[in-house]
XYZ file of C-alpha atoms in Angstrom:
574
model
C -3.198 7.887 -28.767
C 0.483 6.845 -28.907
C -0.516 3.214 -29.049
C -2.372 3.610 -32.359
C 0.223 5.704 -34.185
C 3.437 4.308 -32.794
C 2.461 0.653 -33.210
C 0.524 0.879 -36.467
C 3.258 -1.025 -38.268
C 2.578 -4.012 -36.025
C -1.166 -4.128 -36.653
C -1.307 -7.090 -39.013
C 0.846 -9.183 -36.719
C -0.979 -8.206 -33.561
C -4.465 -8.790 -34.880
C -3.388 -12.290 -35.801
C -1.712 -12.909 -32.485
C -4.786 -11.817 -30.573
C -6.567 -14.921 -31.839
C -5.121 -18.369 -32.393
C -1.566 -19.018 -33.648
C -0.589 -22.298 -35.271
C 2.525 -23.809 -33.689
C 3.021 -27.123 -35.460
C -0.670 -27.894 -35.157
C -0.987 -26.618 -31.562
C -3.291 -23.705 -30.805
C -1.659 -21.025 -28.687
C -4.119 -18.814 -26.774
C -2.929 -15.464 -25.469
C -4.529 -14.205 -22.241
C -3.310 -10.903 -20.843
C -4.241 -8.052 -18.554
C -5.945 -5.158 -20.338
C -4.979 -1.468 -20.185
C -4.579 1.406 -19.832
C -3.195 1.023 -16.323
C -3.035 4.022 -13.979
C -0.415 3.878 -11.240
C 1.233 6.326 -8.812
C 4.915 7.290 -8.777
C 6.783 5.903 -5.786
C 4.505 2.874 -5.298
C 4.766 -0.754 -6.494
C 3.457 -1.958 -9.853
C 2.867 -5.455 -11.178
C 1.593 -6.859 -14.482
C 0.795 -10.450 -15.416
C 1.766 -12.289 -18.603
C 0.745 -15.842 -19.522
C 0.469 -18.237 -22.479
C -1.391 -21.485 -23.122
C -1.967 -23.949 -25.949
C 1.504 -25.332 -26.589
C 1.647 -29.023 -27.518
C 3.304 -29.772 -24.177
C 1.329 -27.821 -21.540
C 3.787 -28.863 -18.817
C 6.773 -27.348 -20.635
C 8.370 -24.407 -18.889
C 8.092 -21.216 -20.953
C 10.406 -18.220 -20.716
C 9.275 -14.586 -20.717
C 10.923 -11.288 -21.669
C 9.767 -7.755 -20.863
C 10.646 -4.594 -22.796
C 9.479 -0.983 -22.979
C 9.012 1.444 -25.901
C 9.335 5.241 -25.558
C 7.183 7.749 -27.467
C 10.167 9.646 -28.873
C 11.539 6.414 -30.409
C 8.549 4.095 -30.787
C 10.383 1.437 -32.767
C 13.320 1.082 -30.372
C 13.001 -1.808 -27.945
C 14.500 -1.186 -24.472
C 15.010 -4.520 -22.791
C 14.176 -4.730 -19.070
C 14.219 -8.278 -17.668
C 13.755 -11.903 -18.703
C 13.564 -15.365 -17.161
C 16.181 -16.915 -19.464
C 18.956 -14.298 -19.563
C 20.441 -12.600 -16.488
C 22.142 -10.023 -18.735
C 18.985 -9.201 -20.723
C 18.480 -5.707 -19.215
C 19.900 -2.677 -20.977
C 22.003 -0.208 -18.968
C 19.107 2.121 -18.132
C 17.351 -0.705 -16.229
C 20.326 -2.896 -15.299
C 20.994 -1.308 -11.896
C 17.382 -1.656 -10.760
C 17.168 -5.269 -11.966
C 20.397 -6.289 -10.226
C 19.332 -4.470 -7.044
C 15.960 -6.229 -6.900
C 13.946 -3.115 -7.779
C 12.514 -4.908 -10.824
C 11.801 -8.644 -10.662
C 9.892 -11.446 -12.365
C 7.850 -13.791 -10.186
C 7.000 -17.110 -11.777
C 3.394 -18.098 -11.063
C 3.468 -21.294 -13.106
C 5.376 -22.840 -16.013
C 3.287 -20.670 -18.386
C 2.773 -17.423 -16.462
C 4.795 -14.769 -14.645
C 4.225 -11.544 -12.721
C 6.303 -8.491 -13.612
C 7.130 -6.472 -10.462
C 8.408 -2.911 -10.103
C 9.175 -2.135 -6.471
C 8.890 1.663 -6.781
C 7.723 3.398 -9.955
C 9.805 6.232 -11.362
C 8.889 9.020 -13.779
C 10.699 7.276 -16.640
C 8.695 4.071 -16.186
C 5.635 5.311 -18.056
C 4.925 4.296 -21.693
C 4.215 1.019 -23.449
C 5.405 -2.363 -22.219
C 5.846 -5.536 -24.196
C 6.004 -9.128 -22.999
C 6.956 -12.035 -25.245
C 7.949 -15.652 -24.849
C 10.392 -17.505 -27.136
C 8.984 -20.380 -29.142
C 9.652 -23.695 -27.383
C 8.178 -25.892 -30.143
C 10.125 -27.809 -32.766
C 8.077 -26.341 -35.611
C 6.865 -22.851 -36.355
C 4.465 -22.185 -39.199
C 4.536 -18.658 -40.545
C 6.859 -15.739 -40.891
C 5.718 -12.189 -40.132
C 7.606 -9.138 -41.229
C 6.991 -5.616 -39.980
C 10.223 -3.663 -40.032
C 11.694 -6.706 -38.291
C 11.454 -10.450 -38.703
C 9.974 -12.190 -35.687
C 11.067 -15.808 -35.564
C 9.791 -18.139 -32.900
C 8.339 -15.390 -30.744
C 4.841 -14.850 -29.425
C 4.195 -11.223 -28.489
C 1.694 -10.420 -25.696
C -0.027 -7.072 -25.529
C -2.753 -5.602 -23.374
C -5.750 -4.415 -25.354
C -6.367 -0.648 -25.561
C -9.238 0.146 -27.903
C -8.451 -1.560 -31.218
C -4.685 -1.507 -30.744
C -2.612 -3.959 -28.745
C -0.204 -2.494 -26.204
C 0.256 -2.027 -22.480
C -0.526 1.615 -21.789
C 0.974 2.408 -18.414
C 0.098 5.910 -17.195
C 1.729 7.415 -14.097
C -0.279 9.602 -11.742
C 0.886 12.121 -9.184
C 0.546 11.069 -5.565
C -2.250 13.354 -4.288
C -3.385 11.251 -1.331
C -3.151 13.197 1.951
C -3.837 12.148 5.533
C -3.745 14.012 8.826
C -4.937 13.770 12.399
C -6.842 16.430 14.327
C -6.169 15.020 17.793
C -3.310 15.566 20.262
C -0.091 13.632 20.080
C -0.892 11.754 23.313
C -3.774 10.914 25.653
C -3.745 9.730 29.247
C -7.077 8.165 30.210
C -8.394 5.824 32.851
C -9.724 2.367 32.143
C -13.364 2.716 31.131
C -13.101 6.273 29.798
C -14.312 7.209 26.312
C -11.939 8.005 23.438
C -12.733 9.897 20.229
C -10.198 10.444 17.430
C -10.616 12.055 14.008
C -8.580 11.422 10.881
C -8.670 13.271 7.561
C -8.092 11.508 4.224
C -8.577 12.854 0.702
C -7.199 12.604 -2.831
C -7.243 14.882 -5.880
C -6.365 12.237 -8.480
C -7.929 13.176 -11.823
C -9.051 9.573 -12.317
C -12.055 8.132 -10.454
C -10.725 6.412 -7.341
C -12.082 5.075 -4.048
C -10.613 5.376 -0.560
C -10.558 2.839 2.255
C -9.756 3.888 5.814
C -8.544 1.724 8.699
C -7.812 2.675 12.304
C -4.848 0.706 13.659
C -3.593 0.015 17.184
C 0.102 -0.694 17.682
C -0.084 -1.903 21.266
C 2.670 -1.519 23.815
C 5.155 -4.322 23.261
C 3.536 -5.491 20.004
C 5.750 -5.917 16.958
C 3.110 -4.991 14.378
C -0.119 -2.963 14.429
C -3.585 -4.532 14.603
C -6.628 -3.195 12.721
C -9.414 -1.937 14.985
C -12.105 -1.068 12.449
C -12.167 -0.336 8.701
C -14.357 1.407 6.173
C -13.719 -0.437 2.900
C -13.632 1.135 -0.549
C -17.267 0.042 -1.074
C -18.309 1.744 2.207
C -18.599 -1.524 4.136
C -17.465 -1.676 7.775
C -15.188 -4.530 8.842
C -13.677 -5.297 12.247
C -10.215 -6.284 13.327
C -9.697 -9.543 15.184
C -10.526 -9.136 18.861
C -12.739 -6.063 18.408
C -15.888 -7.748 17.018
C -17.606 -8.187 20.383
C -17.071 -4.588 21.445
C -18.442 -3.386 18.101
C -21.580 -5.503 18.449
C -22.035 -4.101 21.962
C -21.911 -0.574 20.559
C -18.611 0.264 22.279
C -16.626 0.852 19.056
C -17.714 2.769 15.961
C -16.377 4.434 12.801
C -18.296 7.388 11.352
C -17.724 9.271 8.110
C -18.711 12.806 9.114
C -17.951 14.674 5.908
C -16.200 14.027 2.608
C -12.799 13.610 4.254
C -13.363 13.124 8.028
C -13.359 9.679 9.643
C -14.118 9.480 13.380
C -13.147 6.599 15.663
C -15.233 6.244 18.834
C -14.346 3.869 21.665
C -16.949 4.167 24.422
C -15.056 2.259 27.107
C -11.338 1.771 26.612
C -9.496 -1.187 28.075
C -5.952 -1.675 29.336
C -5.117 -3.562 26.126
C -5.926 -0.409 24.103
C -2.759 1.319 25.291
C -0.307 2.119 22.492
C -0.169 4.099 19.248
C -3.480 4.578 17.432
C -3.469 5.978 13.910
C -5.566 6.301 10.749
C -4.386 4.566 7.550
C -5.861 5.519 4.155
C -5.498 3.548 0.919
C -6.463 4.731 -2.572
C -7.900 2.247 -5.086
C -8.477 2.393 -8.834
C -10.457 0.015 -11.009
C -8.557 -1.467 -13.956
C -10.236 -2.220 -17.298
C -10.578 -5.886 -16.276
C -12.861 -4.654 -13.407
C -10.386 -5.617 -10.692
C -9.435 -3.091 -7.996
C -5.800 -2.132 -7.524
C -4.288 -0.198 -4.572
C -2.284 2.684 -6.037
C -1.220 4.612 -2.919
C -1.455 4.631 0.867
C -0.635 6.976 3.718
C -0.618 6.971 7.538
C -1.811 9.928 9.590
C 0.072 11.055 12.665
C -0.329 8.562 15.506
C -1.785 9.341 18.932
C -0.113 7.638 21.881
C -2.700 6.403 24.370
C -1.880 5.670 28.012
C -4.530 3.698 29.915
C -4.414 3.767 33.712
C -5.889 0.845 35.613
C -8.710 1.420 38.089
C -7.924 -0.403 41.294
C -11.410 -0.591 42.782
C -12.271 -3.767 40.868
C -8.893 -5.343 41.587
C -8.474 -5.271 45.355
C -10.408 -5.124 48.600
C -11.615 -1.668 49.518
C -9.761 -0.043 52.465
C -11.459 1.354 55.541
C -13.770 4.025 54.209
C -14.211 5.927 57.446
C -16.980 8.456 57.709
C -16.251 10.297 54.441
C -19.398 11.574 52.783
C -20.517 10.581 49.306
C -22.349 12.904 46.897
C -24.178 11.794 43.762
C -25.162 14.096 40.904
C -27.315 13.329 37.868
C -27.163 14.991 34.445
C -29.220 14.464 31.288
C -28.358 15.654 27.801
C -32.008 16.509 27.039
C -35.071 16.347 29.265
C -37.555 17.139 26.470
C -37.286 14.377 23.885
C -39.057 13.314 20.746
C -39.989 9.669 20.359
C -37.060 7.884 18.735
C -34.304 10.069 20.188
C -31.741 8.836 22.696
C -32.195 9.332 26.440
C -28.851 9.569 28.248
C -28.788 9.760 32.067
C -25.366 10.124 33.712
C -24.721 9.521 37.409
C -21.592 11.150 38.843
C -20.276 9.991 42.235
C -17.930 12.154 44.360
C -16.336 10.793 47.538
C -13.006 10.532 49.353
C -10.872 7.570 48.356
C -13.213 6.752 45.492
C -10.596 4.742 43.559
C -10.459 2.190 46.388
C -14.189 1.804 46.963
C -16.682 -0.759 45.776
C -19.836 1.033 44.637
C -23.296 0.166 43.397
C -25.219 2.670 41.295
C -28.904 2.462 40.371
C -31.222 4.450 38.080
C -34.780 4.842 39.359
C -37.872 5.861 37.336
C -41.107 6.737 39.126
C -39.769 5.097 42.300
C -39.130 1.786 40.471
C -35.535 0.636 39.953
C -34.848 0.615 36.227
C -31.240 -0.636 36.161
C -28.306 -1.178 38.531
C -24.559 -1.621 38.100
C -23.145 -3.664 40.974
C -19.713 -3.379 42.649
C -18.111 -5.733 40.093
C -19.622 -3.953 37.079
C -22.417 -6.467 36.475
C -25.636 -4.946 35.116
C -29.089 -5.963 36.387
C -32.295 -4.609 34.869
C -35.823 -4.270 36.226
C -38.524 -6.628 34.895
C -40.214 -3.928 32.774
C -36.996 -3.232 30.852
C -35.476 -6.706 30.588
C -36.593 -7.090 26.978
C -35.290 -3.631 26.086
C -31.856 -4.534 27.478
C -31.653 -7.874 25.648
C -32.735 -6.140 22.435
C -29.934 -3.603 22.716
C -32.178 -0.601 23.430
C -31.094 -0.172 27.061
C -27.435 0.077 27.997
C -25.743 0.991 31.259
C -21.955 1.201 31.549
C -19.286 2.490 33.869
C -17.596 5.193 31.749
C -15.008 6.521 34.209
C -13.816 6.587 37.779
C -16.773 8.757 38.806
C -19.336 8.389 36.021
C -21.971 5.810 35.124
C -24.131 6.183 32.008
C -27.606 4.832 31.226
C -28.939 5.140 27.661
C -32.350 4.294 26.210
C -32.499 4.361 22.436
C -34.881 4.692 20.788
C -36.835 6.349 23.583
C -40.565 5.691 23.736
C -43.430 7.699 25.199
C -43.717 5.141 28.018
C -40.148 6.048 29.093
C -41.182 9.512 30.266
C -41.371 10.027 34.010
C -39.404 11.188 37.055
C -35.804 9.880 37.205
C -33.165 9.912 39.917
C -29.913 8.109 40.722
C -28.750 6.573 43.950
C -25.343 5.162 44.941
C -23.978 3.313 47.948
C -20.671 1.786 48.951
C -20.193 -1.920 49.604
C -17.643 -4.077 51.364
C -16.360 -7.496 50.331
C -15.421 -10.173 52.850
C -12.812 -12.886 52.436
C -15.319 -15.113 50.668
C -16.017 -12.448 48.056
C -19.493 -11.672 49.388
C -20.579 -8.027 49.204
C -22.570 -6.227 51.887
C -23.631 -2.586 52.151
C -21.020 -0.410 53.835
C -21.501 1.620 57.011
C -22.018 4.912 55.162
C -25.515 5.921 54.049
C -26.498 5.833 50.405
C -26.736 9.073 48.462
C -29.621 10.054 46.165
C -29.837 12.765 43.507
C -32.506 15.343 42.988
C -35.220 14.081 40.592
C -35.448 15.175 36.949
C -38.614 14.880 34.877
C -38.156 13.376 31.403
C -40.789 13.942 28.729
C -41.086 12.091 25.377
C -43.580 13.207 22.734
C -44.733 11.259 19.704
C -42.808 11.631 16.429
C -44.315 12.261 12.994
C -42.013 9.589 11.543
C -43.789 6.399 10.462
C -42.445 3.191 8.931
C -44.189 0.109 7.593
C -43.225 -3.114 5.845
C -44.470 -3.384 2.266
C -45.739 -6.907 2.982
C -46.538 -8.485 6.320
C -45.756 -12.039 5.206
C -43.333 -13.344 2.568
C -42.681 -16.917 1.443
C -39.454 -17.822 -0.339
C -37.892 -21.107 -1.470
C -34.509 -22.309 -0.281
C -31.738 -21.009 -2.567
C -33.817 -18.100 -3.887
C -33.274 -14.411 -3.141
C -35.151 -12.697 -0.314
C -36.223 -9.090 -0.907
C -37.939 -6.986 1.745
C -39.031 -3.341 1.513
C -39.552 -0.862 4.341
C -41.398 2.377 3.553
C -41.072 5.586 5.556
C -43.390 8.591 5.708
C -43.625 11.863 7.571
C -40.013 12.914 7.124
C -37.499 14.074 4.534
C -33.739 14.500 4.605
C -31.029 12.337 6.154
C -32.239 8.848 7.045
C -30.527 5.620 8.053
C -31.916 2.107 8.450
C -31.108 -0.923 10.605
C -32.425 -4.404 9.838
C -32.847 -7.026 12.584
C -33.997 -10.632 12.604
C -35.530 -13.146 15.017
C -35.493 -16.841 14.196
C -38.734 -18.673 13.443
C -37.800 -21.142 16.182
C -38.658 -18.558 18.864
C -41.423 -16.000 19.288
C -40.164 -14.330 22.452
C -36.426 -13.930 21.903
C -34.715 -10.676 21.044
C -33.962 -9.498 17.516
C -30.363 -9.855 16.293
C -28.556 -7.367 14.071
C -28.465 -8.151 10.312
C -27.149 -5.042 8.534
C -27.566 -1.283 8.371
C -27.192 1.638 5.975
C -25.985 4.916 7.481
C -27.195 8.385 6.536
C -24.088 8.798 4.294
C -24.522 5.424 2.551
C -22.146 3.282 4.645
C -23.321 -0.339 4.852
C -22.412 -2.281 8.018
C -23.186 -6.030 7.827
C -23.592 -7.973 11.046
C -21.078 -10.514 12.283
C -23.314 -13.558 11.736
C -24.191 -12.705 8.118
C -21.061 -10.732 7.225
C -19.698 -13.508 4.991
C -22.959 -13.863 3.046
C -24.302 -11.747 0.207
C -26.573 -9.472 2.269
C -27.091 -5.811 1.468
C -29.481 -2.959 2.181
C -30.240 -0.176 -0.308
C -32.302 2.999 -0.582
C -33.712 2.828 -4.138
C -36.100 5.744 -3.562
C -36.312 8.556 -1.026
C -39.042 6.787 0.995
C -37.979 3.134 0.617
C -35.270 0.942 2.123
C -34.735 -2.617 0.899
C -33.047 -5.705 2.313
C -31.650 -8.253 -0.155
C -30.314 -11.684 0.789
C -29.258 -14.194 -1.867
C -29.410 -17.996 -1.547
C -31.598 -18.113 1.550
C -31.386 -21.038 3.951
C -34.068 -22.609 6.157
C -32.431 -20.910 9.150
C -33.231 -17.508 7.589
C -36.966 -17.987 8.220
C -38.353 -15.764 10.957
C -39.368 -12.203 11.727
C -37.539 -9.242 10.191
C -37.701 -5.682 11.504
C -36.463 -2.370 10.111
C -35.639 0.683 12.211
C -35.453 3.997 10.351
C -33.552 6.892 11.912
C -34.035 10.560 11.084
C -30.966 12.777 11.515
C -31.024 16.543 12.056
C -28.052 18.804 12.650
C -28.000 20.494 16.043
C -24.463 21.928 15.985
C -21.515 21.932 13.608
C -20.198 18.786 15.227
C -23.201 16.757 16.372
C -26.257 15.134 14.843
C -29.504 14.181 16.528
C -31.399 11.075 15.454
C -35.029 10.079 15.847
C -35.931 6.411 15.361
C -39.065 4.390 14.768
C -39.325 0.639 14.345
C -41.597 -1.214 11.973
C -43.741 -4.142 12.984
C -42.001 -7.428 12.266
C -42.537 -9.159 8.913
C -42.766 -12.937 8.930
C -40.604 -14.779 6.379
C -41.254 -18.459 5.798
C -39.057 -20.851 3.870
C -41.040 -23.295 1.726
């Protein structure tokens, strides 16, 4: 609007300058950042300016920045330059001298214009020009002023050349729904929720990161992030726990981001908080962070559990009681079976314990006195494939999960626990007290109506080409998610490894091994999920498997999922 009317008198000059300008036979090419640019008051702003094509490309060029106001569109207000320390007019002089506005030289022919904190008066049109450094200049251009030896750079806005810089209000808000502090024991579970939203009238994206500022650490460390393109990324040191399913980040609603840590460690002690950043896409298709906020931090205290750190004291004749709880005893195929064993005894913190889960009088899994998991022969493959997990979740509690549950998992379950003693050589033997066993609970699992199938059972692709797989689902509507896994062609018995997944709200989570490659999963239609991998390698040959999950709301806070896996599809590389 203002650009067209206020700078109309410059049109003939600017149209010429947007192409090639003759400087003594040299061709000067102008390359600039396009506008309009939307930025937020109170946050930094930068803009690039560069020139090329002078007869001596190694010659150092100077740059000058000015601004024009709508009420006086022909009046140049000088801001800063590389060749004159006194270039700024009074209105900008204080900020330039104080370092609030600077020029960063990127090369002899380019600079970056920096504003440390935008103010209300900073909006309007900016101009960058560089004095002529050549001995000759062909051409004189008059438009209310004679421009001699100057090349003027403008960002393109429609058919008019100017830098349109538009200031936005800061509408980004963040908050935390949790308490100001937690005191938990090593191995306990932690759940925190953060809220982040923005009412900016322009289309923007949000990224959310949970940070841990550990006790004694100078700066915070990222735990897990949800990027602006809804991709999950992990902070250094947390990748292994994420792959083990011990850390997760869920987007529950439009503005709620939940951090889940299934088994906290001593190193997790400190301040944990949610950080949100708002991004806008500039006309040149690049993304620019325009604002950021931190939610209130939660201080986490983690108490060490001594039983794995020292020899157990004399346990005497104190009795031990074991209880078993299940979240649901009547399950549908694909849901999660969770069996929790709770041990009560005197002096429990100083004891070494073993806990076992038994199904139909056959031991399914056992956690030994040092926390090492052993699994029965029938479930060894389920454990290596990530379907069976058993963890110590607290001083008294041990949790076994089977997901997705199958019809063959139904039966009669019970838990048993017993104390153990360790001698000077570190060898464990069963203690003098008798083991304790829970009452049995019958678990039932019925077949699900959900069905999935690969579109093709065998695919051949050449090295360097793109691999595309499709997984079709039937028998269900509504919220679905998909997980893709892979097993190398070099083995036919090994477990499947995680490739990528797409959550029910469209969040894509690439695996650690393929995270740096161009791998993505989409849902092009309601009944189809696709996996796309560009520039395949010979190592990508093997069997691929998709697992589709159906989600149904059970309460205002929780969701239930039902899963079914496809048969593997064989991919060969020719």
